[in-house]
Amino acid sequence: MTTAKTPLEQAIEKARAGQMTVADMLRMFARGPVLVPSASEVKSDGDGLMPLYLDKEGTPMVVCFTDFARIGEEARAAAPFCMQIEGEGFLRMVPPGCGLVVNPGTQIGFDMSPEGLQQFLIENDR
């Protein structure tokens, strides 16, 4: 069993257990910091970011993590640089047609489809 290390990870576990709504967990994701591995050096304004992508049944999914300890060896090798950014700011950088994978390869994470990601951003603009 993996132990939650951050408030966001605790929220992910609560949402999975039905103790928190997914919408509330996503709002917490949007307000908190996430770590985005990058294949190239990233400037403070995000310029140079080359995030990792996974393929999920033909859909590109951009990768982020909730804690440095969650970034596995494979991700570190492919993307030796890392940017910390507020979750919503990162979601707004994701290209249309791409989804999101949080903490891939771990027990504490989630996926968001491209459509779900866009819908979340639209709802947050209200």
Tab-separated table of C-alpha atoms in Angstrom:
chain	number	residue	atom	x	y	z
A	1	MET	CA	0.000	0.000	0.000
A	2	THR	CA	1.317	3.419	-0.967
A	3	THR	CA	1.007	6.189	1.607
A	4	ALA	CA	-0.290	9.609	0.582
A	5	LYS	CA	2.502	12.175	0.965
A	6	THR	CA	0.704	15.404	0.031
A	7	PRO	CA	-2.725	16.966	0.639
A	8	LEU	CA	-3.538	16.351	-3.043
A	9	GLU	CA	-2.677	12.672	-2.697
A	10	GLN	CA	-4.923	12.488	0.375
A	11	ALA	CA	-7.702	14.080	-1.690
A	12	ILE	CA	-7.180	11.527	-4.486
A	13	GLU	CA	-7.519	8.701	-1.950
A	14	LYS	CA	-10.635	10.294	-0.424
A	15	ALA	CA	-12.236	10.709	-3.859
A	16	ARG	CA	-11.547	7.046	-4.661
A	17	ALA	CA	-13.103	6.012	-1.344
A	18	GLY	CA	-16.190	8.163	-1.958
A	19	GLN	CA	-15.320	10.485	0.937
A	20	MET	CA	-14.821	13.488	-1.368
A	21	THR	CA	-16.368	14.360	-4.702
A	22	VAL	CA	-14.219	14.093	-7.799
A	23	ALA	CA	-15.075	17.739	-8.539
A	24	ASP	CA	-13.687	18.832	-5.145
A	25	MET	CA	-10.554	16.738	-5.684
A	26	LEU	CA	-10.037	18.329	-9.114
A	27	ARG	CA	-10.444	21.812	-7.632
A	28	MET	CA	-7.763	20.910	-5.101
A	29	PHE	CA	-5.549	19.691	-7.962
A	30	ALA	CA	-6.090	23.019	-9.743
A	31	ARG	CA	-5.068	25.061	-6.676
A	32	GLY	CA	-2.045	23.011	-5.648
A	33	PRO	CA	1.435	22.436	-7.016
A	34	VAL	CA	2.203	19.676	-9.507
A	35	LEU	CA	5.533	18.537	-10.899
A	36	VAL	CA	5.978	18.249	-14.645
A	37	PRO	CA	9.038	16.333	-15.880
A	38	SER	CA	10.601	17.876	-18.970
A	39	ALA	CA	13.031	16.534	-21.554
A	40	SER	CA	14.619	19.992	-21.769
A	41	GLU	CA	15.487	22.743	-19.334
A	42	VAL	CA	12.507	24.895	-18.386
A	43	LYS	CA	12.651	28.647	-17.787
A	44	SER	CA	10.650	30.246	-14.986
A	45	ASP	CA	7.936	31.297	-17.466
A	46	GLY	CA	7.538	27.692	-18.696
A	47	ASP	CA	9.439	28.288	-21.925
A	48	GLY	CA	11.315	25.173	-23.009
A	49	LEU	CA	8.897	22.741	-21.357
A	50	MET	CA	8.894	19.393	-23.152
A	51	PRO	CA	6.660	17.223	-20.949
A	52	LEU	CA	6.355	13.472	-21.096
A	53	TYR	CA	3.421	11.968	-22.950
A	54	LEU	CA	1.906	8.505	-22.697
A	55	ASP	CA	-0.376	6.900	-25.245
A	56	LYS	CA	-3.709	5.645	-23.920
A	57	GLU	CA	-5.537	3.790	-26.677
A	58	GLY	CA	-4.369	6.305	-29.269
A	59	THR	CA	-4.933	9.381	-27.108
A	60	PRO	CA	-1.875	11.407	-26.060
A	61	MET	CA	-1.804	11.918	-22.300
A	62	VAL	CA	0.554	14.446	-20.705
A	63	VAL	CA	2.205	13.377	-17.441
A	64	CYS	CA	2.535	15.140	-14.094
A	65	PHE	CA	3.259	14.109	-10.531
A	66	THR	CA	2.149	15.164	-7.063
A	67	ASP	CA	5.510	14.597	-5.332
A	68	PHE	CA	9.138	14.151	-6.391
A	69	ALA	CA	9.103	10.674	-4.819
A	70	ARG	CA	6.447	9.587	-7.349
A	71	ILE	CA	8.667	10.284	-10.369
A	72	GLY	CA	10.057	6.888	-11.344
A	73	GLU	CA	13.413	6.021	-12.882
A	74	GLU	CA	12.010	5.738	-16.411
A	75	ALA	CA	10.460	9.210	-16.234
A	76	ARG	CA	13.648	10.678	-14.726
A	77	ALA	CA	15.726	9.169	-17.530
A	78	ALA	CA	13.417	10.452	-20.279
A	79	ALA	CA	12.888	13.862	-18.689
A	80	PRO	CA	15.725	14.882	-16.364
A	81	PHE	CA	14.364	18.401	-15.775
A	82	CYS	CA	11.261	19.304	-13.804
A	83	MET	CA	8.931	22.275	-13.482
A	84	GLN	CA	6.708	22.927	-10.478
A	85	ILE	CA	3.514	24.769	-11.366
A	86	GLU	CA	0.013	25.318	-10.030
A	87	GLY	CA	-2.282	22.584	-11.348
A	88	GLU	CA	-4.672	24.896	-13.180
A	89	GLY	CA	-1.807	26.717	-14.879
A	90	PHE	CA	-0.483	23.384	-16.088
A	91	LEU	CA	-3.916	22.244	-17.320
A	92	ARG	CA	-4.177	25.426	-19.378
A	93	MET	CA	-0.847	24.549	-21.042
A	94	VAL	CA	-2.036	21.092	-22.162
A	95	PRO	CA	-2.676	21.100	-25.921
A	96	PRO	CA	-6.246	20.428	-27.121
A	97	GLY	CA	-6.804	16.744	-27.790
A	98	CYS	CA	-4.471	15.653	-24.989
A	99	GLY	CA	-5.508	14.122	-21.709
A	100	LEU	CA	-3.730	14.020	-18.367
A	101	VAL	CA	-2.132	11.246	-16.303
A	102	VAL	CA	-1.295	12.071	-12.698
A	103	ASN	CA	1.308	9.834	-11.017
A	104	PRO	CA	1.498	7.145	-13.720
A	105	GLY	CA	2.728	3.793	-12.489
A	106	THR	CA	1.693	4.474	-8.889
A	107	GLN	CA	-1.340	3.566	-6.810
A	108	ILE	CA	-2.189	7.200	-6.034
A	109	GLY	CA	-3.134	8.891	-9.275
A	110	PHE	CA	-5.801	9.425	-11.895
A	111	ASP	CA	-6.381	10.009	-15.593
A	112	MET	CA	-8.401	12.780	-17.188
A	113	SER	CA	-9.623	12.474	-20.767
A	114	PRO	CA	-9.087	15.358	-23.197
A	115	GLU	CA	-12.824	16.056	-23.062
A	116	GLY	CA	-12.904	15.966	-19.266
A	117	LEU	CA	-9.925	18.282	-19.065
A	118	GLN	CA	-11.516	20.826	-21.417
A	119	GLN	CA	-14.843	20.608	-19.557
A	120	PHE	CA	-13.087	21.228	-16.235
A	121	LEU	CA	-11.365	24.325	-17.633
A	122	ILE	CA	-14.650	25.651	-19.044
A	123	GLU	CA	-16.385	25.154	-15.694
A	124	ASN	CA	-13.501	26.866	-13.867
A	125	ASP	CA	-13.847	29.911	-16.133
A	126	ARG	CA	-17.341	30.568	-14.808
